[in-house]
Amino acid sequence: MALLEITNVDISYGKRLIVKNCNLTLEKAEICSIVGESGSGKTTVIRAVLDLLAGGGRVTAGDIVYEGRSLLTLDDKEWRALRGHDISMIFQDSGAMMNQTRLIGKTYVEYIRTHENISKKEAWAKGAEMLGRMRLPDPDRIMRSYPFQLSGGQRQRVGIAMGMTYQPRLLLADEPTSALDVTTQAQIVRQMMELRDEYGTSIIIVTHDLGVATYMADKVVVMKDGEIEEQGDRSYMLHESTNAYTKKLLDAVPSLGGKRYV
Ligand SMILES: Nc1ncnc2c1ncn2[C@@H]1O[C@H](COP(=O)(O)OP(=O)(O)OP(=O)(O)O)[C@@H](O)[C@H]1O
Ligand SMILES: [Mg+2]
């Protein structure tokens, strides 16, 4: 059984049908990149998986099935158990999602304690350990900081550490590295891939960076105007596809091919 199966899904904001007939299957430990021009519906698709559509967005047809269970019928309690634990999301600017008036550590401890019945002290230690694993120097200082006291890259790594705390079975990443410098970007790409290698985490990464997309992915999905234009394994999409749009989009890759991530 696939880990995630999106079948014939339509998504609308209000009366506007945005995503049409989306079909996407993700196996355990598989990494899938979604690429496509701005406004093609990439964010909409991955937000729909976590039931986090903004602006009155909703799935109006089809089904999203995770480990044999439809995600479209979960109640709040079931979502609280799943979201941030089995399925996590990393946003483009995780820092902006955090409460700016609360210490990172306080936010982190609260997050951990919604998933685990442990003391605040234990939760603090666990959070600091995760920050250390994201190679954030001096994790205790970071825990005692407010989001605005950190650099953009540090904040993003905090967000990624949080998203990885429970070694999610499914990680949804929306442009996780676009706000970061190339070195930090490479580190984070590596860390996501390690998560897959060590824990069998499946990943969907939305990115404008075709170098990152094709470097990480087992499978590449190309979106255009709310529809999946084409999908296939990386090698097929890069070298064998005859789809004009795919070719135009991925033709840009060889020039980025020299960029190293490991
Ligand atoms: N909250 C919202 N309310 C109404 N329409 C929205 C909302 N969010 C997105 N849309 C519309 O849905 C379409 C797809 O947007 P989406 O954010 O999924 O695209 P995207 O592929 O992620 O683009 P980008 O690469 O710029 O992030 C766009 O036409 C956008 O205007
Ligand atoms: Mg987007």
PDB file of C-alpha atoms and ligand atoms in Angstrom:
ATOM      1  CA  MET A   1       0.000   0.000   0.000  1.00  0.00           C
ATOM      2  CA  ALA A   2       1.273   3.463  -0.873  1.00  0.00           C
ATOM      3  CA  LEU A   3       1.816   5.881   2.013  1.00  0.00           C
ATOM      4  CA  LEU A   4      -0.201   8.634   0.367  1.00  0.00           C
ATOM      5  CA  GLU A   5      -2.686   8.435  -2.469  1.00  0.00           C
ATOM      6  CA  ILE A   6      -4.252  11.534  -3.939  1.00  0.00           C
ATOM      7  CA  THR A   7      -6.973  10.449  -6.357  1.00  0.00           C
ATOM      8  CA  ASN A   8      -8.931  12.653  -8.784  1.00  0.00           C
ATOM      9  CA  VAL A   9      -8.759  15.618  -6.427  1.00  0.00           C
ATOM     10  CA  ASP A  10     -10.326  18.990  -7.255  1.00  0.00           C
ATOM     11  CA  ILE A  11      -9.675  21.967  -4.971  1.00  0.00           C
ATOM     12  CA  SER A  12     -11.596  25.242  -4.982  1.00  0.00           C
ATOM     13  CA  TYR A  13     -11.286  28.581  -3.218  1.00  0.00           C
ATOM     14  CA  GLY A  14     -14.865  29.701  -2.874  1.00  0.00           C
ATOM     15  CA  LYS A  15     -16.424  29.106  -6.273  1.00  0.00           C
ATOM     16  CA  ARG A  16     -13.098  29.198  -8.120  1.00  0.00           C
ATOM     17  CA  LEU A  17     -11.907  25.745  -9.144  1.00  0.00           C
ATOM     18  CA  ILE A  18      -8.120  25.896  -8.878  1.00  0.00           C
ATOM     19  CA  VAL A  19      -6.718  22.385  -8.845  1.00  0.00           C
ATOM     20  CA  LYS A  20      -8.244  19.946 -11.289  1.00  0.00           C
ATOM     21  CA  ASN A  21      -8.100  16.165 -11.195  1.00  0.00           C
ATOM     22  CA  CYS A  22      -4.880  15.795  -9.239  1.00  0.00           C
ATOM     23  CA  ASN A  23      -3.491  12.251  -8.997  1.00  0.00           C
ATOM     24  CA  LEU A  24      -0.332  11.588  -7.026  1.00  0.00           C
ATOM     25  CA  THR A  25       0.963   8.524  -5.222  1.00  0.00           C
ATOM     26  CA  LEU A  26       3.824   8.537  -2.757  1.00  0.00           C
ATOM     27  CA  GLU A  27       5.516   5.377  -1.505  1.00  0.00           C
ATOM     28  CA  LYS A  28       7.274   4.964   1.809  1.00  0.00           C
ATOM     29  CA  ALA A  29      10.715   6.624   1.769  1.00  0.00           C
ATOM     30  CA  GLU A  30      10.032   8.229  -1.593  1.00  0.00           C
ATOM     31  CA  ILE A  31      10.931  11.853  -2.329  1.00  0.00           C
ATOM     32  CA  CYS A  32       8.709  13.717  -4.768  1.00  0.00           C
ATOM     33  CA  SER A  33       9.381  17.231  -6.054  1.00  0.00           C
ATOM     34  CA  ILE A  34       6.581  19.398  -7.341  1.00  0.00           C
ATOM     35  CA  VAL A  35       7.681  22.064  -9.791  1.00  0.00           C
ATOM     36  CA  GLY A  36       5.791  24.493 -11.995  1.00  0.00           C
ATOM     37  CA  GLU A  37       5.252  28.169 -12.541  1.00  0.00           C
ATOM     38  CA  SER A  38       3.937  30.523  -9.892  1.00  0.00           C
ATOM     39  CA  GLY A  39       0.194  30.115  -9.356  1.00  0.00           C
ATOM     40  CA  SER A  40       0.066  26.598 -10.809  1.00  0.00           C
ATOM     41  CA  GLY A  41      -1.362  25.184  -7.558  1.00  0.00           C
ATOM     42  CA  LYS A  42       1.656  23.554  -5.870  1.00  0.00           C
ATOM     43  CA  THR A  43       1.091  25.030  -2.420  1.00  0.00           C
ATOM     44  CA  THR A  44      -2.636  24.386  -2.705  1.00  0.00           C
ATOM     45  CA  VAL A  45      -2.057  20.664  -3.253  1.00  0.00           C
ATOM     46  CA  ILE A  46       0.259  20.119  -0.286  1.00  0.00           C
ATOM     47  CA  ARG A  47      -1.794  22.290   2.043  1.00  0.00           C
ATOM     48  CA  ALA A  48      -4.850  20.252   1.117  1.00  0.00           C
ATOM     49  CA  VAL A  49      -3.087  17.104   2.311  1.00  0.00           C
ATOM     50  CA  LEU A  50      -2.717  18.568   5.812  1.00  0.00           C
ATOM     51  CA  ASP A  51      -6.151  20.209   5.792  1.00  0.00           C
ATOM     52  CA  LEU A  52      -4.455  23.601   6.008  1.00  0.00           C
ATOM     53  CA  LEU A  53      -6.032  25.377   3.025  1.00  0.00           C
ATOM     54  CA  ALA A  54      -6.411  29.099   3.608  1.00  0.00           C
ATOM     55  CA  GLY A  55      -9.100  31.418   2.336  1.00  0.00           C
ATOM     56  CA  GLY A  56     -12.008  28.983   2.352  1.00  0.00           C
ATOM     57  CA  GLY A  57     -10.166  26.497   0.183  1.00  0.00           C
ATOM     58  CA  ARG A  58     -11.560  22.985   0.158  1.00  0.00           C
ATOM     59  CA  VAL A  59     -11.310  19.677  -1.628  1.00  0.00           C
ATOM     60  CA  THR A  60     -14.445  19.416  -3.776  1.00  0.00           C
ATOM     61  CA  ALA A  61     -13.850  16.053  -5.453  1.00  0.00           C
ATOM     62  CA  GLY A  62     -11.706  12.958  -5.110  1.00  0.00           C
ATOM     63  CA  ASP A  63      -9.949  11.568  -2.063  1.00  0.00           C
ATOM     64  CA  ILE A  64      -6.685  11.913  -0.146  1.00  0.00           C
ATOM     65  CA  VAL A  65      -5.774   8.642   1.543  1.00  0.00           C
ATOM     66  CA  TYR A  66      -2.936   8.290   4.032  1.00  0.00           C
ATOM     67  CA  GLU A  67      -2.012   4.766   5.125  1.00  0.00           C
ATOM     68  CA  GLY A  68      -5.351   3.487   3.957  1.00  0.00           C
ATOM     69  CA  ARG A  69      -7.338   6.177   5.791  1.00  0.00           C
ATOM     70  CA  SER A  70      -9.092   9.133   4.130  1.00  0.00           C
ATOM     71  CA  LEU A  71      -7.766  12.449   5.438  1.00  0.00           C
ATOM     72  CA  LEU A  72     -10.900  14.232   4.269  1.00  0.00           C
ATOM     73  CA  THR A  73     -13.046  12.882   7.080  1.00  0.00           C
ATOM     74  CA  LEU A  74     -10.762  13.303  10.104  1.00  0.00           C
ATOM     75  CA  ASP A  75     -12.088  15.248  13.079  1.00  0.00           C
ATOM     76  CA  ASP A  76     -10.092  17.853  15.034  1.00  0.00           C
ATOM     77  CA  LYS A  77      -8.895  15.359  17.603  1.00  0.00           C
ATOM     78  CA  GLU A  78      -7.596  12.993  14.933  1.00  0.00           C
ATOM     79  CA  TRP A  79      -5.837  15.895  13.178  1.00  0.00           C
ATOM     80  CA  ARG A  80      -4.175  17.011  16.415  1.00  0.00           C
ATOM     81  CA  ALA A  81      -2.656  13.549  16.797  1.00  0.00           C
ATOM     82  CA  LEU A  82      -1.503  13.298  13.178  1.00  0.00           C
ATOM     83  CA  ARG A  83      -0.402  16.830  12.282  1.00  0.00           C
ATOM     84  CA  GLY A  84       3.084  17.689  13.453  1.00  0.00           C
ATOM     85  CA  HIS A  85       3.641  14.063  14.415  1.00  0.00           C
ATOM     86  CA  ASP A  86       3.053  11.562  11.603  1.00  0.00           C
ATOM     87  CA  ILE A  87       2.725  14.297   8.985  1.00  0.00           C
ATOM     88  CA  SER A  88       4.683  17.552   9.265  1.00  0.00           C
ATOM     89  CA  MET A  89       4.920  20.626   7.128  1.00  0.00           C
ATOM     90  CA  ILE A  90       7.805  23.030   6.665  1.00  0.00           C
ATOM     91  CA  PHE A  91       6.938  26.434   5.266  1.00  0.00           C
ATOM     92  CA  GLN A  92       8.966  28.873   3.222  1.00  0.00           C
ATOM     93  CA  ASP A  93       9.338  31.206   6.160  1.00  0.00           C
ATOM     94  CA  SER A  94       8.825  29.170   9.296  1.00  0.00           C
ATOM     95  CA  GLY A  95       9.857  32.173  11.368  1.00  0.00           C
ATOM     96  CA  ALA A  96       6.844  34.159  10.234  1.00  0.00           C
ATOM     97  CA  MET A  97       4.560  31.334  11.382  1.00  0.00           C
ATOM     98  CA  MET A  98       5.903  31.465  14.922  1.00  0.00           C
ATOM     99  CA  ASN A  99       4.494  33.618  17.646  1.00  0.00           C
ATOM    100  CA  GLN A 100       6.886  36.580  17.691  1.00  0.00           C
ATOM    101  CA  THR A 101       6.190  37.487  21.299  1.00  0.00           C
ATOM    102  CA  ARG A 102       7.052  34.085  22.731  1.00  0.00           C
ATOM    103  CA  LEU A 103      10.416  32.500  23.349  1.00  0.00           C
ATOM    104  CA  ILE A 104      11.291  29.810  20.805  1.00  0.00           C
ATOM    105  CA  GLY A 105      11.726  27.382  23.700  1.00  0.00           C
ATOM    106  CA  LYS A 106       8.266  28.091  25.041  1.00  0.00           C
ATOM    107  CA  THR A 107       6.687  27.469  21.645  1.00  0.00           C
ATOM    108  CA  TYR A 108       8.745  24.326  21.173  1.00  0.00           C
ATOM    109  CA  VAL A 109       7.942  22.945  24.644  1.00  0.00           C
ATOM    110  CA  GLU A 110       4.251  23.511  24.107  1.00  0.00           C
ATOM    111  CA  TYR A 111       4.380  21.785  20.729  1.00  0.00           C
ATOM    112  CA  ILE A 112       6.190  18.765  22.176  1.00  0.00           C
ATOM    113  CA  ARG A 113       3.757  18.531  25.076  1.00  0.00           C
ATOM    114  CA  THR A 114       0.759  18.346  22.747  1.00  0.00           C
ATOM    115  CA  HIS A 115       2.263  15.112  21.423  1.00  0.00           C
ATOM    116  CA  GLU A 116       3.980  13.631  24.464  1.00  0.00           C
ATOM    117  CA  ASN A 117       3.121  13.433  28.103  1.00  0.00           C
ATOM    118  CA  ILE A 118       6.487  14.620  29.454  1.00  0.00           C
ATOM    119  CA  SER A 119       7.607  17.378  31.827  1.00  0.00           C
ATOM    120  CA  LYS A 120       8.455  20.872  30.613  1.00  0.00           C
ATOM    121  CA  LYS A 121      12.069  20.246  31.532  1.00  0.00           C
ATOM    122  CA  GLU A 122      12.214  17.059  29.476  1.00  0.00           C
ATOM    123  CA  ALA A 123      10.469  18.767  26.567  1.00  0.00           C
ATOM    124  CA  TRP A 124      12.986  21.641  26.730  1.00  0.00           C
ATOM    125  CA  ALA A 125      15.888  19.180  26.605  1.00  0.00           C
ATOM    126  CA  LYS A 126      14.320  17.374  23.678  1.00  0.00           C
ATOM    127  CA  GLY A 127      13.785  20.633  21.763  1.00  0.00           C
ATOM    128  CA  ALA A 128      17.351  21.769  22.407  1.00  0.00           C
ATOM    129  CA  GLU A 129      18.653  18.399  21.252  1.00  0.00           C
ATOM    130  CA  MET A 130      16.734  18.690  17.975  1.00  0.00           C
ATOM    131  CA  LEU A 131      18.134  22.194  17.413  1.00  0.00           C
ATOM    132  CA  GLY A 132      21.608  20.791  17.972  1.00  0.00           C
ATOM    133  CA  ARG A 133      20.947  18.125  15.377  1.00  0.00           C
ATOM    134  CA  MET A 134      20.029  20.860  12.899  1.00  0.00           C
ATOM    135  CA  ARG A 135      23.543  22.110  13.680  1.00  0.00           C
ATOM    136  CA  LEU A 136      22.274  25.271  15.272  1.00  0.00           C
ATOM    137  CA  PRO A 137      25.081  26.432  17.539  1.00  0.00           C
ATOM    138  CA  ASP A 138      24.264  26.976  21.221  1.00  0.00           C
ATOM    139  CA  PRO A 139      20.756  25.442  21.199  1.00  0.00           C
ATOM    140  CA  ASP A 140      19.990  26.640  24.718  1.00  0.00           C
ATOM    141  CA  ARG A 141      20.546  30.238  23.706  1.00  0.00           C
ATOM    142  CA  ILE A 142      18.303  29.734  20.674  1.00  0.00           C
ATOM    143  CA  MET A 143      15.615  28.272  22.956  1.00  0.00           C
ATOM    144  CA  ARG A 144      15.849  31.411  25.103  1.00  0.00           C
ATOM    145  CA  SER A 145      15.500  33.739  22.085  1.00  0.00           C
ATOM    146  CA  TYR A 146      12.517  35.355  20.444  1.00  0.00           C
ATOM    147  CA  PRO A 147      12.074  34.583  16.729  1.00  0.00           C
ATOM    148  CA  PHE A 148      13.034  38.161  15.764  1.00  0.00           C
ATOM    149  CA  GLN A 149      16.383  37.767  17.524  1.00  0.00           C
ATOM    150  CA  LEU A 150      17.467  35.073  15.076  1.00  0.00           C
ATOM    151  CA  SER A 151      18.599  35.285  11.471  1.00  0.00           C
ATOM    152  CA  GLY A 152      16.252  34.101   8.732  1.00  0.00           C
ATOM    153  CA  GLY A 153      18.341  30.974   8.230  1.00  0.00           C
ATOM    154  CA  GLN A 154      18.374  30.181  11.954  1.00  0.00           C
ATOM    155  CA  ARG A 155      14.609  30.634  12.195  1.00  0.00           C
ATOM    156  CA  GLN A 156      14.108  28.367   9.215  1.00  0.00           C
ATOM    157  CA  ARG A 157      16.263  25.700  10.807  1.00  0.00           C
ATOM    158  CA  VAL A 158      14.221  25.983  13.997  1.00  0.00           C
ATOM    159  CA  GLY A 159      11.078  25.415  11.903  1.00  0.00           C
ATOM    160  CA  ILE A 160      12.675  22.445  10.196  1.00  0.00           C
ATOM    161  CA  ALA A 161      13.873  21.017  13.534  1.00  0.00           C
ATOM    162  CA  MET A 162      10.306  21.275  14.835  1.00  0.00           C
ATOM    163  CA  GLY A 163       8.928  19.612  11.711  1.00  0.00           C
ATOM    164  CA  MET A 164      11.398  16.768  12.113  1.00  0.00           C
ATOM    165  CA  THR A 165      10.999  16.267  15.892  1.00  0.00           C
ATOM    166  CA  TYR A 166       8.936  13.115  15.586  1.00  0.00           C
ATOM    167  CA  GLN A 167      10.616  11.741  12.485  1.00  0.00           C
ATOM    168  CA  PRO A 168       7.379  12.164  10.550  1.00  0.00           C
ATOM    169  CA  ARG A 169       6.384   9.460   8.145  1.00  0.00           C
ATOM    170  CA  LEU A 170       5.435  12.181   5.703  1.00  0.00           C
ATOM    171  CA  LEU A 171       7.099  15.589   5.403  1.00  0.00           C
ATOM    172  CA  LEU A 172       5.556  18.297   3.235  1.00  0.00           C
ATOM    173  CA  ALA A 173       7.992  21.096   2.462  1.00  0.00           C
ATOM    174  CA  ASP A 174       6.894  24.253   0.659  1.00  0.00           C
ATOM    175  CA  GLU A 175       9.926  26.144  -0.657  1.00  0.00           C
ATOM    176  CA  PRO A 176      11.822  25.309   2.538  1.00  0.00           C
ATOM    177  CA  THR A 177      15.150  26.678   1.384  1.00  0.00           C
ATOM    178  CA  SER A 178      14.349  29.542  -0.967  1.00  0.00           C
ATOM    179  CA  ALA A 179      14.980  32.228   1.635  1.00  0.00           C
ATOM    180  CA  LEU A 180      18.366  30.800   2.551  1.00  0.00           C
ATOM    181  CA  ASP A 181      21.916  31.206   1.315  1.00  0.00           C
ATOM    182  CA  VAL A 182      23.369  28.397  -0.780  1.00  0.00           C
ATOM    183  CA  THR A 183      25.424  26.840   2.038  1.00  0.00           C
ATOM    184  CA  THR A 184      22.503  26.683   4.447  1.00  0.00           C
ATOM    185  CA  GLN A 185      20.292  25.479   1.622  1.00  0.00           C
ATOM    186  CA  ALA A 186      22.657  22.593   0.924  1.00  0.00           C
ATOM    187  CA  GLN A 187      22.769  21.623   4.623  1.00  0.00           C
ATOM    188  CA  ILE A 188      19.007  21.546   4.846  1.00  0.00           C
ATOM    189  CA  VAL A 189      18.627  19.529   1.663  1.00  0.00           C
ATOM    190  CA  ARG A 190      21.091  17.033   3.149  1.00  0.00           C
ATOM    191  CA  GLN A 191      19.238  16.888   6.439  1.00  0.00           C
ATOM    192  CA  MET A 192      15.942  16.174   4.712  1.00  0.00           C
ATOM    193  CA  MET A 193      17.559  13.389   2.729  1.00  0.00           C
ATOM    194  CA  GLU A 194      19.092  11.947   5.903  1.00  0.00           C
ATOM    195  CA  LEU A 195      15.638  11.850   7.424  1.00  0.00           C
ATOM    196  CA  ARG A 196      14.513   9.734   4.493  1.00  0.00           C
ATOM    197  CA  ASP A 197      17.570   7.478   4.680  1.00  0.00           C
ATOM    198  CA  GLU A 198      17.455   6.995   8.462  1.00  0.00           C
ATOM    199  CA  TYR A 199      13.750   6.882   9.183  1.00  0.00           C
ATOM    200  CA  GLY A 200      12.132   6.112   5.851  1.00  0.00           C
ATOM    201  CA  THR A 201      10.340   9.469   5.811  1.00  0.00           C
ATOM    202  CA  SER A 202       8.512  10.216   2.568  1.00  0.00           C
ATOM    203  CA  ILE A 203       8.872  13.801   1.380  1.00  0.00           C
ATOM    204  CA  ILE A 204       7.002  16.077  -0.973  1.00  0.00           C
ATOM    205  CA  ILE A 205       9.052  19.176  -1.693  1.00  0.00           C
ATOM    206  CA  VAL A 206       7.720  22.143  -3.621  1.00  0.00           C
ATOM    207  CA  THR A 207      10.558  24.196  -5.003  1.00  0.00           C
ATOM    208  CA  HIS A 208      11.396  26.714  -7.685  1.00  0.00           C
ATOM    209  CA  ASP A 209      14.963  25.501  -7.619  1.00  0.00           C
ATOM    210  CA  LEU A 210      15.168  22.833 -10.303  1.00  0.00           C
ATOM    211  CA  GLY A 211      18.647  21.915  -9.095  1.00  0.00           C
ATOM    212  CA  VAL A 212      17.259  21.052  -5.655  1.00  0.00           C
ATOM    213  CA  ALA A 213      14.156  19.438  -7.170  1.00  0.00           C
ATOM    214  CA  THR A 214      16.006  17.052  -9.416  1.00  0.00           C
ATOM    215  CA  TYR A 215      18.841  16.420  -6.982  1.00  0.00           C
ATOM    216  CA  MET A 216      16.523  15.263  -4.202  1.00  0.00           C
ATOM    217  CA  ALA A 217      13.668  13.646  -6.033  1.00  0.00           C
ATOM    218  CA  ASP A 218      12.906  10.077  -6.936  1.00  0.00           C
ATOM    219  CA  LYS A 219       9.872  11.422  -8.715  1.00  0.00           C
ATOM    220  CA  VAL A 220       9.166  14.804 -10.321  1.00  0.00           C
ATOM    221  CA  VAL A 221       5.674  16.247 -10.746  1.00  0.00           C
ATOM    222  CA  VAL A 222       5.193  19.152 -13.147  1.00  0.00           C
ATOM    223  CA  MET A 223       2.150  21.349 -12.528  1.00  0.00           C
ATOM    224  CA  LYS A 224       0.618  23.854 -14.915  1.00  0.00           C
ATOM    225  CA  ASP A 225      -2.584  25.874 -14.476  1.00  0.00           C
ATOM    226  CA  GLY A 226      -3.871  23.718 -11.610  1.00  0.00           C
ATOM    227  CA  GLU A 227      -3.274  20.416 -13.329  1.00  0.00           C
ATOM    228  CA  ILE A 228      -0.512  17.876 -13.300  1.00  0.00           C
ATOM    229  CA  GLU A 229       1.029  18.281 -16.719  1.00  0.00           C
ATOM    230  CA  GLU A 230       3.285  15.272 -16.357  1.00  0.00           C
ATOM    231  CA  GLN A 231       4.929  13.148 -13.672  1.00  0.00           C
ATOM    232  CA  GLY A 232       7.529  10.439 -13.696  1.00  0.00           C
ATOM    233  CA  ASP A 233      10.753   9.260 -12.114  1.00  0.00           C
ATOM    234  CA  ARG A 234      13.614  11.702 -12.125  1.00  0.00           C
ATOM    235  CA  SER A 235      15.627  10.136 -14.879  1.00  0.00           C
ATOM    236  CA  TYR A 236      12.619   9.862 -17.191  1.00  0.00           C
ATOM    237  CA  MET A 237      11.570  13.446 -16.567  1.00  0.00           C
ATOM    238  CA  LEU A 238      15.086  14.781 -17.091  1.00  0.00           C
ATOM    239  CA  HIS A 239      16.137  12.758 -20.091  1.00  0.00           C
ATOM    240  CA  GLU A 240      13.269  10.990 -21.786  1.00  0.00           C
ATOM    241  CA  SER A 241      10.124  13.071 -21.473  1.00  0.00           C
ATOM    242  CA  THR A 242       8.703  14.240 -24.770  1.00  0.00           C
ATOM    243  CA  ASN A 243       6.242  16.610 -23.124  1.00  0.00           C
ATOM    244  CA  ALA A 244       6.988  20.091 -24.478  1.00  0.00           C
ATOM    245  CA  TYR A 245       6.233  21.870 -21.189  1.00  0.00           C
ATOM    246  CA  THR A 246       8.332  19.480 -19.102  1.00  0.00           C
ATOM    247  CA  LYS A 247      11.184  19.820 -21.540  1.00  0.00           C
ATOM    248  CA  LYS A 248      11.005  23.601 -21.530  1.00  0.00           C
ATOM    249  CA  LEU A 249      10.938  23.677 -17.729  1.00  0.00           C
ATOM    250  CA  LEU A 250      13.640  21.106 -17.096  1.00  0.00           C
ATOM    251  CA  ASP A 251      15.885  22.331 -19.881  1.00  0.00           C
ATOM    252  CA  ALA A 252      17.024  24.903 -17.384  1.00  0.00           C
ATOM    253  CA  VAL A 253      18.504  22.180 -15.176  1.00  0.00           C
ATOM    254  CA  PRO A 254      21.808  21.337 -16.851  1.00  0.00           C
ATOM    255  CA  SER A 255      23.082  24.863 -16.204  1.00  0.00           C
ATOM    256  CA  LEU A 256      22.344  24.300 -12.521  1.00  0.00           C
ATOM    257  CA  GLY A 257      23.734  20.805 -12.640  1.00  0.00           C
ATOM    258  CA  GLY A 258      27.141  21.993 -11.533  1.00  0.00           C
ATOM    259  CA  LYS A 259      25.744  23.098  -8.197  1.00  0.00           C
ATOM    260  CA  ARG A 260      26.749  20.667  -5.503  1.00  0.00           C
ATOM    261  CA  TYR A 261      24.642  19.657  -2.559  1.00  0.00           C
ATOM    262  CA  VAL A 262      26.842  16.982  -1.042  1.00  0.00           C
TER     263      VAL A 262
HETATM  264  N1  LIG B   1      -6.166  31.718   0.041  1.00  0.00           N
HETATM  265  C1  LIG B   1      -6.501  31.810  -1.255  1.00  0.00           C
HETATM  266  N2  LIG B   1      -7.673  32.338  -1.633  1.00  0.00           N
HETATM  267  C2  LIG B   1      -8.027  32.411  -2.937  1.00  0.00           C
HETATM  268  N3  LIG B   1      -7.250  31.989  -3.953  1.00  0.00           N
HETATM  269  C3  LIG B   1      -6.061  31.463  -3.644  1.00  0.00           C
HETATM  270  C4  LIG B   1      -5.616  31.334  -2.287  1.00  0.00           C
HETATM  271  N4  LIG B   1      -4.396  30.754  -2.286  1.00  0.00           N
HETATM  272  C5  LIG B   1      -4.084  30.541  -3.580  1.00  0.00           C
HETATM  273  N5  LIG B   1      -5.075  30.945  -4.398  1.00  0.00           N
HETATM  274  C6  LIG B   1      -5.086  30.847  -5.863  1.00  0.00           C
HETATM  275  O1  LIG B   1      -4.834  29.518  -6.244  1.00  0.00           O
HETATM  276  C7  LIG B   1      -3.933  29.455  -7.358  1.00  0.00           C
HETATM  277  C8  LIG B   1      -2.780  28.561  -7.002  1.00  0.00           C
HETATM  278  O2  LIG B   1      -2.045  29.145  -5.936  1.00  0.00           O
HETATM  279  P1  LIG B   1      -0.864  28.389  -5.205  1.00  0.00           P
HETATM  280  O3  LIG B   1      -0.453  29.220  -4.061  1.00  0.00           O
HETATM  281  O4  LIG B   1      -1.281  26.997  -4.922  1.00  0.00           O
HETATM  282  O5  LIG B   1       0.246  28.378  -6.356  1.00  0.00           O
HETATM  283  P2  LIG B   1       1.766  27.969  -6.302  1.00  0.00           P
HETATM  284  O6  LIG B   1       1.993  27.026  -7.435  1.00  0.00           O
HETATM  285  O7  LIG B   1       2.119  27.504  -4.939  1.00  0.00           O
HETATM  286  O8  LIG B   1       2.513  29.344  -6.651  1.00  0.00           O
HETATM  287  P3  LIG B   1       3.910  29.934  -6.109  1.00  0.00           P
HETATM  288  O9  LIG B   1       4.959  29.200  -6.894  1.00  0.00           O
HETATM  289  O10 LIG B   1       3.860  31.372  -6.473  1.00  0.00           O
HETATM  290  O11 LIG B   1       4.009  29.681  -4.636  1.00  0.00           O
HETATM  291  C9  LIG B   1      -3.591  30.899  -7.671  1.00  0.00           C
HETATM  292  O12 LIG B   1      -4.373  31.311  -8.761  1.00  0.00           O
HETATM  293  C10 LIG B   1      -3.955  31.668  -6.445  1.00  0.00           C
HETATM  294  O13 LIG B   1      -4.400  32.947  -6.778  1.00  0.00           O
HETATM  295 MG    MG B   2       3.379  28.235  -3.468  1.00  0.00          MG
END
